[in-house]
Amino acid sequence: MNLLPLDENAALFAQGYLTTLQLSIGAIVLSLVLGTIVACLRVWGGAVLEALTRGYVEFFRNTPLLVQLLFLAVLLAPANLNITRDAFVAALIGLSIYTASYVSEAVRSGILSVDLRQMEAARGLGLSQLEAIRFVVLPQAIRTVIPPLGNLSIALVKNTAIASGIAANEMLKAAGVLESRTLQFEWYYLAVLGYWTMTIPLAWLVGRIERRLAYAR
Amino acid sequence: MTAFAAARRHASGRGTLIAAAIVVAFVALLFLTGRIDGRKWQPFLELSTWRFLGEGLLVTLGVAGAALLLSMGFGLVLGVLRAALPGRAGWSVAIPMELARATPILTILLVVFFGLLRAGGSRDPAIAGIIGLTIYNSAVIGEIVRAGIASIARGESEAARSLGLSYIQTMRAVVLPQALARMTPALVSQLITLIKDTSLLFILAAPEVLSQGRAFVNFYSQQVGSVLLETYFVIACIFFAINYPLSRFSRRLEARRPAHERVHVLGEEDQPIVLAEPTAGRP
């Protein structure tokens, strides 16, 4: 396999690697934000929002990501909502919505582990409910759930491979294109190596944080 | 925490009712505004549709069941070996397991599928699917077993050994039964992941439920236009109907366990959430 820097094939693969990275980082950030909002709505949003967000979380957790991505790609396409035909955008949105349902469960369990009196004390000191959530409860809740969130980010990086199912040009798709172009199956091995360069350091980091927090208590 | 929990428990019964009402109102609104085309749901009233999807579902469940049984067997062996083997021998089991878990399952499926093709082996995507899913899930279940064994206090096995039980007897009669009880939520969660992952066989063109759905879309699109969205939604609902009871079961089992007895593995989204607390088996 010819892997010189100027090789067109290698450039395509490198592009796929970068797209996987972008997809991972973008979806991690988006799902953290969305998941935290959903968690807050579930805890403090009242009965209607609680029911709605719970329905969202249960439905997205218990259905395959591939089906969700296929649905979303069709939904966003010009024939329907006419938002985008870009598979990368559909994959980014789909991965974020899917992972946010797990993030919200993790953050919610973090919120429930914070002593209720913290909230009462903050309100008693004159903070509004939003301020108390933002400055008192959430910082403690998020710190508790850093290991589960790190765990979800590992899962998310692996799930980006599924975006190749809607023809987003990430690493696995690039490997597939190169395989059919060069008839060299080894591109898939390269993709495996590519994923290892992301998941193994991440898993090491998350494991380390988990152990450190376990000792700190 | 107790006040939050009480409030949540109070809201949850009502929540189901409210959720149902919202869904009904939403669907009615979509229908009235013409967003939902009644004709496009017509195919789902036909018995033949469900027979067709049912065939796919049988493949899905068959693949998931076969992969589950195989990976439970391999996983148990790998987990016990990893817990038992010291030093370098332990690493020779641990490293392949860690590498398999660090690889996206779809990548493993493609490598196995094309690998089998090139080696002149089976061309059946369902076989490749079972092998790929088994490789991945054996590693995950092996890790769950290892974590389960590690969660049992060392005094248990030391006591059993000093009573004259052999290592194998200690494992079989003392450690594994307790570890298995602790592992159940994690194993059920992994089963949910496995069932969802069978949909990836669509990419290998195995005739599972998603592929059947696509074939069916092609058939109907000449008559009523594209029914893609409707079909994907129905397929998602089928998976939901299987996985939701499993996830409730897993959470109910897990809620009974104190935090230090909860077992989970890294890198799988469906695993139980374990908050940072002192882990058992640690000095």
Short mmCIF file of C-alpha atoms in Angstrom, two decimals:
data_model
loop_
_atom_site.label_atom_id
_atom_site.label_comp_id
_atom_site.label_asym_id
_atom_site.label_seq_id
_atom_site.Cartn_x
_atom_site.Cartn_y
_atom_site.Cartn_z
CA MET A 1 0.00 0.00 0.00
CA ASN A 2 1.40 3.33 -1.07
CA LEU A 3 1.17 5.83 1.73
CA LEU A 4 3.38 8.70 0.61
CA PRO A 5 2.24 12.07 1.94
CA LEU A 6 1.29 13.34 -1.49
CA ASP A 7 -0.64 10.25 -2.43
CA GLU A 8 -4.20 11.14 -3.38
CA ASN A 9 -5.56 8.06 -1.60
CA ALA A 10 -3.71 8.88 1.59
CA ALA A 11 -5.06 12.42 1.41
CA LEU A 12 -8.62 11.07 1.13
CA PHE A 13 -8.06 8.85 4.15
CA ALA A 14 -6.53 11.70 6.14
CA GLN A 15 -9.54 13.83 5.26
CA GLY A 16 -11.79 11.07 6.58
CA TYR A 17 -9.75 10.87 9.79
CA LEU A 18 -10.14 14.62 10.32
CA THR A 19 -13.87 14.42 9.60
CA THR A 20 -14.24 11.70 12.24
CA LEU A 21 -12.40 13.93 14.71
CA GLN A 22 -14.59 16.92 13.86
CA LEU A 23 -17.73 14.83 14.11
CA SER A 24 -16.64 13.43 17.50
CA ILE A 25 -15.67 16.75 19.03
CA GLY A 26 -18.69 18.59 17.63
CA ALA A 27 -21.12 15.93 18.81
CA ILE A 28 -19.49 15.70 22.28
CA VAL A 29 -19.93 19.45 22.80
CA LEU A 30 -23.47 19.57 21.40
CA SER A 31 -24.64 16.51 23.33
CA LEU A 32 -23.19 17.86 26.60
CA VAL A 33 -25.09 21.13 26.18
CA LEU A 34 -28.34 19.51 25.02
CA GLY A 35 -28.14 16.71 27.59
CA THR A 36 -27.56 19.13 30.49
CA ILE A 37 -30.56 21.24 29.41
CA VAL A 38 -32.74 18.14 29.11
CA ALA A 39 -31.60 16.93 32.55
CA CYS A 40 -32.54 20.26 34.12
CA LEU A 41 -35.93 20.21 32.39
CA ARG A 42 -36.53 16.71 33.72
CA VAL A 43 -35.72 17.67 37.28
CA TRP A 44 -37.19 21.18 37.49
CA GLY A 45 -39.38 21.52 34.40
CA GLY A 46 -42.73 20.50 35.88
CA ALA A 47 -44.93 17.56 34.94
CA VAL A 48 -45.44 18.27 31.24
CA LEU A 49 -41.78 18.89 30.41
CA GLU A 50 -40.80 15.96 32.63
CA ALA A 51 -43.06 13.66 30.63
CA LEU A 52 -41.89 15.03 27.28
CA THR A 53 -38.18 14.82 28.05
CA ARG A 54 -38.57 11.36 29.53
CA GLY A 55 -40.30 10.21 26.37
CA TYR A 56 -37.45 11.64 24.32
CA VAL A 57 -34.76 9.99 26.46
CA GLU A 58 -36.41 6.56 26.48
CA PHE A 59 -37.18 6.55 22.77
CA PHE A 60 -33.72 7.61 21.60
CA ARG A 61 -31.86 5.32 24.01
CA ASN A 62 -33.76 2.24 22.98
CA THR A 63 -33.68 2.53 19.19
CA PRO A 64 -30.67 1.93 16.91
CA LEU A 65 -28.56 4.95 16.01
CA LEU A 66 -28.44 3.82 12.37
CA VAL A 67 -32.24 3.95 12.11
CA GLN A 68 -32.24 7.40 13.71
CA LEU A 69 -29.57 8.67 11.32
CA LEU A 70 -31.36 7.27 8.26
CA PHE A 71 -34.61 8.87 9.43
CA LEU A 72 -32.93 12.20 10.08
CA ALA A 73 -31.10 12.24 6.75
CA VAL A 74 -34.41 11.76 4.92
CA LEU A 75 -36.23 14.22 7.17
CA LEU A 76 -33.67 17.02 6.64
CA ALA A 77 -33.38 16.39 2.89
CA PRO A 78 -34.95 18.75 0.31
CA ALA A 79 -37.95 16.44 -0.26
CA ASN A 80 -39.12 16.96 3.32
CA LEU A 81 -38.00 19.75 5.67
CA ASN A 82 -35.49 21.04 3.11
CA ILE A 83 -32.87 21.94 5.73
CA THR A 84 -29.76 20.25 4.40
CA ARG A 85 -28.65 17.44 2.15
CA ASP A 86 -25.24 17.42 3.81
CA ALA A 87 -24.76 14.01 5.42
CA PHE A 88 -22.15 15.42 7.83
CA VAL A 89 -24.66 17.86 9.30
CA ALA A 90 -27.31 15.13 9.58
CA ALA A 91 -24.76 12.84 11.28
CA LEU A 92 -23.68 15.61 13.67
CA ILE A 93 -27.26 16.38 14.65
CA GLY A 94 -28.21 12.70 14.90
CA LEU A 95 -25.19 11.70 17.01
CA SER A 96 -25.76 14.69 19.30
CA ILE A 97 -29.45 13.97 19.85
CA TYR A 98 -28.74 10.27 20.44
CA THR A 99 -25.87 10.85 22.89
CA ALA A 100 -27.68 13.73 24.63
CA SER A 101 -30.32 11.27 25.81
CA TYR A 102 -27.59 9.36 27.67
CA VAL A 103 -25.89 12.55 28.87
CA SER A 104 -29.17 13.77 30.33
CA GLU A 105 -29.57 10.53 32.30
CA ALA A 106 -26.04 10.84 33.67
CA VAL A 107 -26.38 14.54 34.56
CA ARG A 108 -29.79 13.89 36.12
CA SER A 109 -28.35 11.23 38.40
CA GLY A 110 -25.62 13.74 39.29
CA ILE A 111 -28.22 16.39 40.12
CA LEU A 112 -30.17 13.93 42.27
CA SER A 113 -26.99 13.13 44.20
CA VAL A 114 -26.57 16.78 45.26
CA ASP A 115 -28.02 17.47 48.69
CA LEU A 116 -31.38 19.27 48.35
CA ARG A 117 -30.40 21.64 51.17
CA GLN A 118 -27.77 23.15 48.88
CA MET A 119 -30.58 24.43 46.69
CA GLU A 120 -32.52 25.72 49.70
CA ALA A 121 -29.45 27.49 51.09
CA ALA A 122 -28.73 29.13 47.74
CA ARG A 123 -32.32 30.30 47.41
CA GLY A 124 -32.22 31.55 50.99
CA LEU A 125 -29.14 33.61 50.14
CA GLY A 126 -31.15 35.39 47.46
CA LEU A 127 -30.13 33.51 44.29
CA SER A 128 -32.86 32.95 41.75
CA GLN A 129 -33.70 29.36 40.90
CA LEU A 130 -31.78 29.61 37.64
CA GLU A 131 -28.74 31.08 39.41
CA ALA A 132 -28.88 28.40 42.08
CA ILE A 133 -28.99 25.70 39.40
CA ARG A 134 -26.26 27.33 37.36
CA PHE A 135 -23.80 28.22 40.14
CA VAL A 136 -24.55 25.81 42.99
CA VAL A 137 -26.16 22.56 41.88
CA LEU A 138 -24.82 21.97 38.36
CA PRO A 139 -21.11 22.47 39.15
CA GLN A 140 -21.34 19.79 41.83
CA ALA A 141 -23.56 17.54 39.73
CA ILE A 142 -21.29 17.68 36.68
CA ARG A 143 -18.18 16.95 38.75
CA THR A 144 -19.81 13.78 40.09
CA VAL A 145 -20.71 12.53 36.63
CA ILE A 146 -17.41 13.25 34.84
CA PRO A 147 -16.59 9.50 34.63
CA PRO A 148 -19.96 8.53 33.07
CA LEU A 149 -19.67 11.49 30.68
CA GLY A 150 -16.15 10.43 29.69
CA ASN A 151 -17.49 6.94 29.16
CA LEU A 152 -20.17 8.34 26.84
CA SER A 153 -17.57 10.26 24.86
CA ILE A 154 -15.68 6.99 24.18
CA ALA A 155 -18.92 5.40 23.00
CA LEU A 156 -19.63 8.45 20.85
CA VAL A 157 -16.28 8.30 19.07
CA LYS A 158 -16.99 4.67 18.21
CA ASN A 159 -20.53 5.55 17.11
CA THR A 160 -19.24 8.07 14.54
CA ALA A 161 -18.45 5.02 12.38
CA ILE A 162 -22.20 4.50 11.97
CA ALA A 163 -22.38 7.86 10.16
CA SER A 164 -20.82 6.06 7.19
CA GLY A 165 -24.25 4.39 6.88
CA ILE A 166 -25.72 7.69 5.67
CA ALA A 167 -22.66 8.37 3.46
CA ALA A 168 -21.05 11.01 5.67
CA ASN A 169 -17.44 11.18 4.49
CA GLU A 170 -15.79 10.09 7.73
CA MET A 171 -12.95 7.63 8.18
CA LEU A 172 -14.82 4.36 7.69
CA LYS A 173 -16.56 5.70 4.57
CA ALA A 174 -13.17 6.84 3.25
CA ALA A 175 -11.78 3.35 3.90
CA GLY A 176 -14.71 1.85 2.01
CA VAL A 177 -14.24 4.19 -0.96
CA LEU A 178 -10.52 3.43 -1.03
CA GLU A 179 -11.15 -0.29 -0.74
CA SER A 180 -13.32 -0.29 -3.84
CA ARG A 181 -10.98 2.09 -5.66
CA THR A 182 -7.71 0.26 -4.99
CA LEU A 183 -9.19 -3.20 -4.30
CA GLN A 184 -6.97 -3.23 -1.23
CA PHE A 185 -8.80 -4.48 1.80
CA GLU A 186 -6.03 -3.13 4.10
CA TRP A 187 -7.65 0.29 4.19
CA TYR A 188 -10.06 -1.13 6.73
CA TYR A 189 -7.11 -2.12 8.95
CA LEU A 190 -5.88 1.43 8.68
CA ALA A 191 -9.33 2.64 9.78
CA VAL A 192 -9.12 0.31 12.80
CA LEU A 193 -5.73 1.83 13.67
CA GLY A 194 -7.21 5.30 13.18
CA TYR A 195 -9.99 4.62 15.68
CA TRP A 196 -7.48 3.21 18.16
CA THR A 197 -5.54 6.49 18.10
CA MET A 198 -8.70 8.17 19.40
CA THR A 199 -10.40 5.63 21.65
CA ILE A 200 -7.38 4.20 23.49
CA PRO A 201 -6.00 7.53 24.81
CA LEU A 202 -9.55 8.60 25.67
CA ALA A 203 -10.23 5.35 27.55
CA TRP A 204 -6.93 5.70 29.40
CA LEU A 205 -7.81 9.25 30.40
CA VAL A 206 -11.33 8.36 31.54
CA GLY A 207 -10.07 5.35 33.51
CA ARG A 208 -7.50 7.56 35.22
CA ILE A 209 -10.09 10.21 36.13
CA GLU A 210 -12.44 7.52 37.41
CA ARG A 211 -9.76 6.04 39.68
CA ARG A 212 -8.64 9.44 40.90
CA LEU A 213 -12.19 10.47 41.81
CA ALA A 214 -12.68 7.13 43.53
CA TYR A 215 -9.67 7.80 45.77
CA ALA A 216 -10.61 11.44 46.37
CA ARG A 217 -13.81 10.55 48.18
CA MET B 1 -31.76 13.43 47.37
CA THR B 2 -34.77 11.86 49.04
CA ALA B 3 -36.98 14.89 48.37
CA PHE B 4 -36.00 14.90 44.69
CA ALA B 5 -36.59 11.18 44.48
CA ALA B 6 -39.97 11.45 46.17
CA ALA B 7 -41.01 14.26 43.83
CA ARG B 8 -39.90 12.20 40.87
CA ARG B 9 -41.78 9.12 42.00
CA HIS B 10 -44.87 11.23 42.49
CA ALA B 11 -44.59 12.71 39.01
CA SER B 12 -43.81 9.49 37.15
CA GLY B 13 -47.29 7.91 37.22
CA ARG B 14 -48.87 11.14 36.05
CA GLY B 15 -46.03 11.60 33.57
CA THR B 16 -46.97 8.57 31.52
CA LEU B 17 -50.54 9.85 31.13
CA ILE B 18 -49.36 13.33 30.17
CA ALA B 19 -46.85 11.91 27.70
CA ALA B 20 -49.55 9.80 26.06
CA ALA B 21 -51.88 12.80 25.84
CA ILE B 22 -49.16 14.95 24.27
CA VAL B 23 -48.29 12.29 21.70
CA VAL B 24 -51.97 11.86 20.73
CA ALA B 25 -52.46 15.64 20.44
CA PHE B 26 -49.27 15.99 18.40
CA VAL B 27 -50.21 13.23 15.98
CA ALA B 28 -53.73 14.68 15.60
CA LEU B 29 -52.23 18.11 14.86
CA LEU B 30 -49.87 16.67 12.24
CA PHE B 31 -52.75 14.82 10.66
CA LEU B 32 -55.03 17.85 10.52
CA THR B 33 -52.35 20.11 9.06
CA GLY B 34 -51.70 17.57 6.33
CA ARG B 35 -48.18 16.71 7.55
CA ILE B 36 -49.21 13.08 7.84
CA ASP B 37 -50.47 11.49 4.67
CA GLY B 38 -52.96 8.79 5.57
CA ARG B 39 -52.22 6.90 2.36
CA LYS B 40 -48.62 6.48 3.39
CA TRP B 41 -49.65 4.61 6.50
CA GLN B 42 -51.91 2.33 4.48
CA PRO B 43 -49.12 -0.25 3.87
CA PHE B 44 -48.83 -0.77 7.61
CA LEU B 45 -52.43 -1.93 7.78
CA GLU B 46 -51.62 -4.82 5.43
CA LEU B 47 -50.90 -8.20 6.98
CA SER B 48 -48.29 -8.90 4.28
CA THR B 49 -46.24 -5.90 5.48
CA TRP B 50 -46.01 -7.30 8.95
CA ARG B 51 -45.25 -10.77 7.68
CA PHE B 52 -42.41 -9.27 5.64
CA LEU B 53 -41.06 -7.20 8.54
CA GLY B 54 -41.57 -10.20 10.82
CA GLU B 55 -39.24 -12.29 8.67
CA GLY B 56 -36.61 -9.60 9.11
CA LEU B 57 -37.27 -9.45 12.82
CA LEU B 58 -36.68 -13.20 13.07
CA VAL B 59 -33.26 -12.74 11.43
CA THR B 60 -32.51 -9.82 13.78
CA LEU B 61 -33.46 -11.84 16.86
CA GLY B 62 -31.71 -14.96 15.57
CA VAL B 63 -28.46 -13.08 14.99
CA ALA B 64 -28.73 -11.30 18.34
CA GLY B 65 -29.55 -14.57 20.15
CA ALA B 66 -26.70 -16.51 18.54
CA ALA B 67 -24.22 -13.70 19.18
CA LEU B 68 -25.45 -13.40 22.78
CA LEU B 69 -25.05 -17.10 23.56
CA LEU B 70 -21.62 -17.32 21.93
CA SER B 71 -20.30 -14.17 23.56
CA MET B 72 -21.64 -15.17 26.98
CA GLY B 73 -19.62 -18.37 26.68
CA PHE B 74 -16.43 -16.75 25.39
CA GLY B 75 -16.89 -13.76 27.68
CA LEU B 76 -17.12 -15.93 30.78
CA VAL B 77 -13.90 -17.74 29.86
CA LEU B 78 -12.08 -14.51 28.96
CA GLY B 79 -13.24 -12.77 32.12
CA VAL B 80 -12.20 -15.60 34.43
CA LEU B 81 -8.85 -15.94 32.63
CA ARG B 82 -8.23 -12.24 32.95
CA ALA B 83 -9.03 -12.30 36.62
CA ALA B 84 -6.94 -15.42 37.24
CA LEU B 85 -3.84 -15.10 35.07
CA PRO B 86 -1.01 -13.12 36.60
CA GLY B 87 1.49 -10.86 34.84
CA ARG B 88 2.36 -11.38 31.22
CA ALA B 89 -0.12 -14.22 30.69
CA GLY B 90 -2.86 -11.90 31.92
CA TRP B 91 -1.80 -9.21 29.47
CA SER B 92 -1.97 -11.65 26.58
CA VAL B 93 -5.69 -11.97 27.30
CA ALA B 94 -6.24 -8.35 28.29
CA ILE B 95 -4.66 -6.65 25.27
CA PRO B 96 -6.79 -8.31 22.56
CA MET B 97 -9.89 -7.64 24.68
CA GLU B 98 -9.03 -3.97 25.11
CA LEU B 99 -8.29 -3.59 21.39
CA ALA B 100 -11.59 -5.18 20.37
CA ARG B 101 -13.49 -2.89 22.72
CA ALA B 102 -11.65 0.14 21.35
CA THR B 103 -12.86 -0.59 17.80
CA PRO B 104 -16.25 0.53 16.47
CA ILE B 105 -18.47 -2.52 16.00
CA LEU B 106 -19.30 -1.53 12.42
CA THR B 107 -15.58 -1.57 11.57
CA ILE B 108 -15.25 -5.05 13.06
CA LEU B 109 -18.27 -6.22 11.05
CA LEU B 110 -16.79 -4.89 7.79
CA VAL B 111 -13.36 -6.38 8.47
CA VAL B 112 -14.91 -9.77 9.25
CA PHE B 113 -17.23 -9.63 6.23
CA PHE B 114 -14.52 -8.68 3.71
CA GLY B 115 -11.99 -10.89 5.47
CA LEU B 116 -14.27 -13.91 5.05
CA LEU B 117 -14.87 -13.00 1.40
CA ARG B 118 -11.17 -12.75 0.72
CA ALA B 119 -10.34 -15.93 2.60
CA GLY B 120 -12.93 -17.69 0.45
CA GLY B 121 -15.09 -18.43 3.48
CA SER B 122 -18.75 -17.73 3.99
CA ARG B 123 -20.42 -15.07 1.83
CA ASP B 124 -23.42 -14.97 4.11
CA PRO B 125 -23.60 -11.53 5.77
CA ALA B 126 -25.59 -13.02 8.67
CA ILE B 127 -22.67 -15.37 9.46
CA ALA B 128 -20.20 -12.50 9.24
CA GLY B 129 -22.55 -10.52 11.45
CA ILE B 130 -22.73 -13.22 14.11
CA ILE B 131 -18.92 -13.59 14.09
CA GLY B 132 -18.30 -9.84 14.26
CA LEU B 133 -20.88 -9.25 16.99
CA THR B 134 -19.47 -12.21 18.94
CA ILE B 135 -15.88 -10.92 18.77
CA TYR B 136 -16.89 -7.52 20.05
CA ASN B 137 -19.37 -8.65 22.68
CA SER B 138 -17.13 -11.42 24.02
CA ALA B 139 -14.59 -8.72 24.83
CA VAL B 140 -17.21 -6.52 26.49
CA ILE B 141 -18.81 -9.38 28.44
CA GLY B 142 -15.34 -10.62 29.41
CA GLU B 143 -14.65 -7.20 30.88
CA ILE B 144 -18.00 -7.23 32.71
CA VAL B 145 -17.12 -10.66 34.16
CA ARG B 146 -13.67 -9.45 35.19
CA ALA B 147 -15.16 -6.37 36.88
CA GLY B 148 -17.79 -8.56 38.56
CA ILE B 149 -15.14 -10.90 39.97
CA ALA B 150 -13.02 -7.94 41.08
CA SER B 151 -16.01 -6.46 42.93
CA ILE B 152 -16.20 -9.46 45.28
CA ALA B 153 -14.18 -8.78 48.41
CA ARG B 154 -10.90 -10.72 48.44
CA GLY B 155 -11.72 -12.12 51.90
CA GLU B 156 -14.44 -14.26 50.33
CA SER B 157 -12.09 -16.24 48.13
CA GLU B 158 -9.34 -16.28 50.78
CA ALA B 159 -11.81 -17.77 53.26
CA ALA B 160 -12.97 -20.37 50.73
CA ARG B 161 -9.38 -21.32 49.89
CA SER B 162 -8.41 -21.65 53.53
CA LEU B 163 -11.41 -23.97 54.03
CA GLY B 164 -9.74 -26.27 51.53
CA LEU B 165 -11.66 -25.46 48.34
CA SER B 166 -9.62 -25.51 45.15
CA TYR B 167 -9.34 -22.40 43.00
CA ILE B 168 -11.92 -23.73 40.57
CA GLN B 169 -14.30 -24.74 43.35
CA THR B 170 -13.90 -21.29 44.94
CA MET B 171 -14.73 -19.61 41.65
CA ARG B 172 -17.67 -21.85 40.89
CA ALA B 173 -19.27 -22.02 44.32
CA VAL B 174 -18.32 -18.74 46.01
CA VAL B 175 -17.15 -15.96 43.71
CA LEU B 176 -19.04 -16.42 40.43
CA PRO B 177 -22.55 -16.82 41.88
CA GLN B 178 -22.22 -13.53 43.74
CA ALA B 179 -20.44 -11.82 40.84
CA LEU B 180 -23.12 -12.97 38.41
CA ALA B 181 -25.85 -11.30 40.47
CA ARG B 182 -23.90 -8.04 40.42
CA MET B 183 -23.18 -8.32 36.69
CA THR B 184 -26.80 -8.82 35.60
CA PRO B 185 -27.70 -5.12 35.06
CA ALA B 186 -24.53 -4.60 33.01
CA LEU B 187 -25.20 -7.77 30.99
CA VAL B 188 -28.81 -6.79 30.26
CA SER B 189 -27.61 -3.31 29.23
CA GLN B 190 -25.11 -4.90 26.88
CA LEU B 191 -27.91 -7.02 25.42
CA ILE B 192 -29.73 -3.77 24.53
CA THR B 193 -26.58 -2.53 22.77
CA LEU B 194 -26.27 -5.87 20.97
CA ILE B 195 -29.87 -5.79 19.74
CA LYS B 196 -29.44 -2.23 18.48
CA ASP B 197 -26.15 -3.18 16.82
CA THR B 198 -27.81 -5.93 14.77
CA SER B 199 -29.33 -3.11 12.67
CA LEU B 200 -25.79 -2.53 11.34
CA LEU B 201 -26.13 -5.78 9.39
CA PHE B 202 -28.25 -3.64 7.05
CA ILE B 203 -24.95 -2.23 5.77
CA LEU B 204 -23.76 -5.78 4.99
CA ALA B 205 -27.15 -6.40 3.29
CA ALA B 206 -28.21 -9.21 5.62
CA PRO B 207 -32.01 -9.64 5.49
CA GLU B 208 -32.67 -8.27 8.98
CA VAL B 209 -35.57 -6.01 9.86
CA LEU B 210 -34.08 -2.74 8.54
CA SER B 211 -33.13 -4.29 5.18
CA GLN B 212 -36.60 -5.80 4.92
CA GLY B 213 -38.05 -2.36 5.61
CA ARG B 214 -35.97 -0.84 2.81
CA ALA B 215 -37.00 -3.54 0.35
CA PHE B 216 -40.59 -2.89 1.29
CA VAL B 217 -40.16 0.87 0.75
CA ASN B 218 -38.96 0.22 -2.78
CA PHE B 219 -42.00 -1.92 -3.41
CA TYR B 220 -44.52 0.65 -2.19
CA SER B 221 -42.86 3.81 -3.48
CA GLN B 222 -44.36 3.24 -6.92
CA GLN B 223 -47.87 3.22 -5.49
CA VAL B 224 -47.99 5.87 -2.77
CA GLY B 225 -44.66 7.72 -3.07
CA SER B 226 -41.79 7.44 -0.61
CA VAL B 227 -42.74 5.77 2.66
CA LEU B 228 -39.16 5.96 3.97
CA LEU B 229 -39.88 8.12 7.01
CA GLU B 230 -42.92 6.07 7.99
CA THR B 231 -40.98 2.80 7.65
CA TYR B 232 -37.98 4.02 9.65
CA PHE B 233 -40.34 5.20 12.36
CA VAL B 234 -42.14 1.85 12.50
CA ILE B 235 -38.80 0.00 12.65
CA ALA B 236 -37.62 2.28 15.45
CA CYS B 237 -40.84 1.45 17.30
CA ILE B 238 -40.20 -2.28 16.87
CA PHE B 239 -36.74 -1.90 18.44
CA PHE B 240 -38.21 0.27 21.18
CA ALA B 241 -40.80 -2.37 22.01
CA ILE B 242 -38.01 -4.92 22.52
CA ASN B 243 -35.46 -2.73 24.28
CA TYR B 244 -37.59 -0.59 26.57
CA PRO B 245 -38.70 -3.49 28.81
CA LEU B 246 -35.06 -4.67 28.94
CA SER B 247 -33.80 -1.25 29.99
CA ARG B 248 -36.48 -0.96 32.69
CA PHE B 249 -35.56 -4.43 33.93
CA SER B 250 -31.86 -3.50 34.02
CA ARG B 251 -32.52 -0.29 35.92
CA ARG B 252 -34.80 -1.97 38.43
CA LEU B 253 -32.16 -4.61 39.21
CA GLU B 254 -29.46 -1.99 39.47
CA ALA B 255 -31.44 0.29 41.78
CA ARG B 256 -31.50 -2.45 44.43
CA ARG B 257 -27.72 -2.65 44.62
CA PRO B 258 -25.60 -0.39 46.79
CA ALA B 259 -23.16 1.71 44.77
CA HIS B 260 -20.05 -0.34 45.55
CA GLU B 261 -21.71 -3.48 44.17
CA ARG B 262 -22.52 -1.93 40.80
CA VAL B 263 -20.55 -3.33 37.89
CA HIS B 264 -20.10 -1.58 34.55
CA VAL B 265 -17.59 -1.32 31.72
CA LEU B 266 -16.18 1.70 29.91
CA GLY B 267 -17.07 2.75 26.39
CA GLU B 268 -20.61 1.39 26.06
CA GLU B 269 -23.43 3.91 26.16
CA ASP B 270 -26.10 1.59 27.56
CA GLN B 271 -24.09 0.60 30.64
CA PRO B 272 -25.53 1.50 34.06
CA ILE B 273 -24.43 4.89 35.36
CA VAL B 274 -22.03 4.47 38.26
CA LEU B 275 -21.17 7.67 40.10
CA ALA B 276 -17.70 8.26 41.49
CA GLU B 277 -17.64 6.38 44.73
CA PRO B 278 -15.06 4.10 46.33
CA THR B 279 -15.03 0.92 44.27
CA ALA B 280 -15.14 -2.42 45.99
CA GLY B 281 -12.22 -4.80 45.82
CA ARG B 282 -9.86 -1.89 46.37
CA PRO B 283 -7.64 -1.95 49.48
#
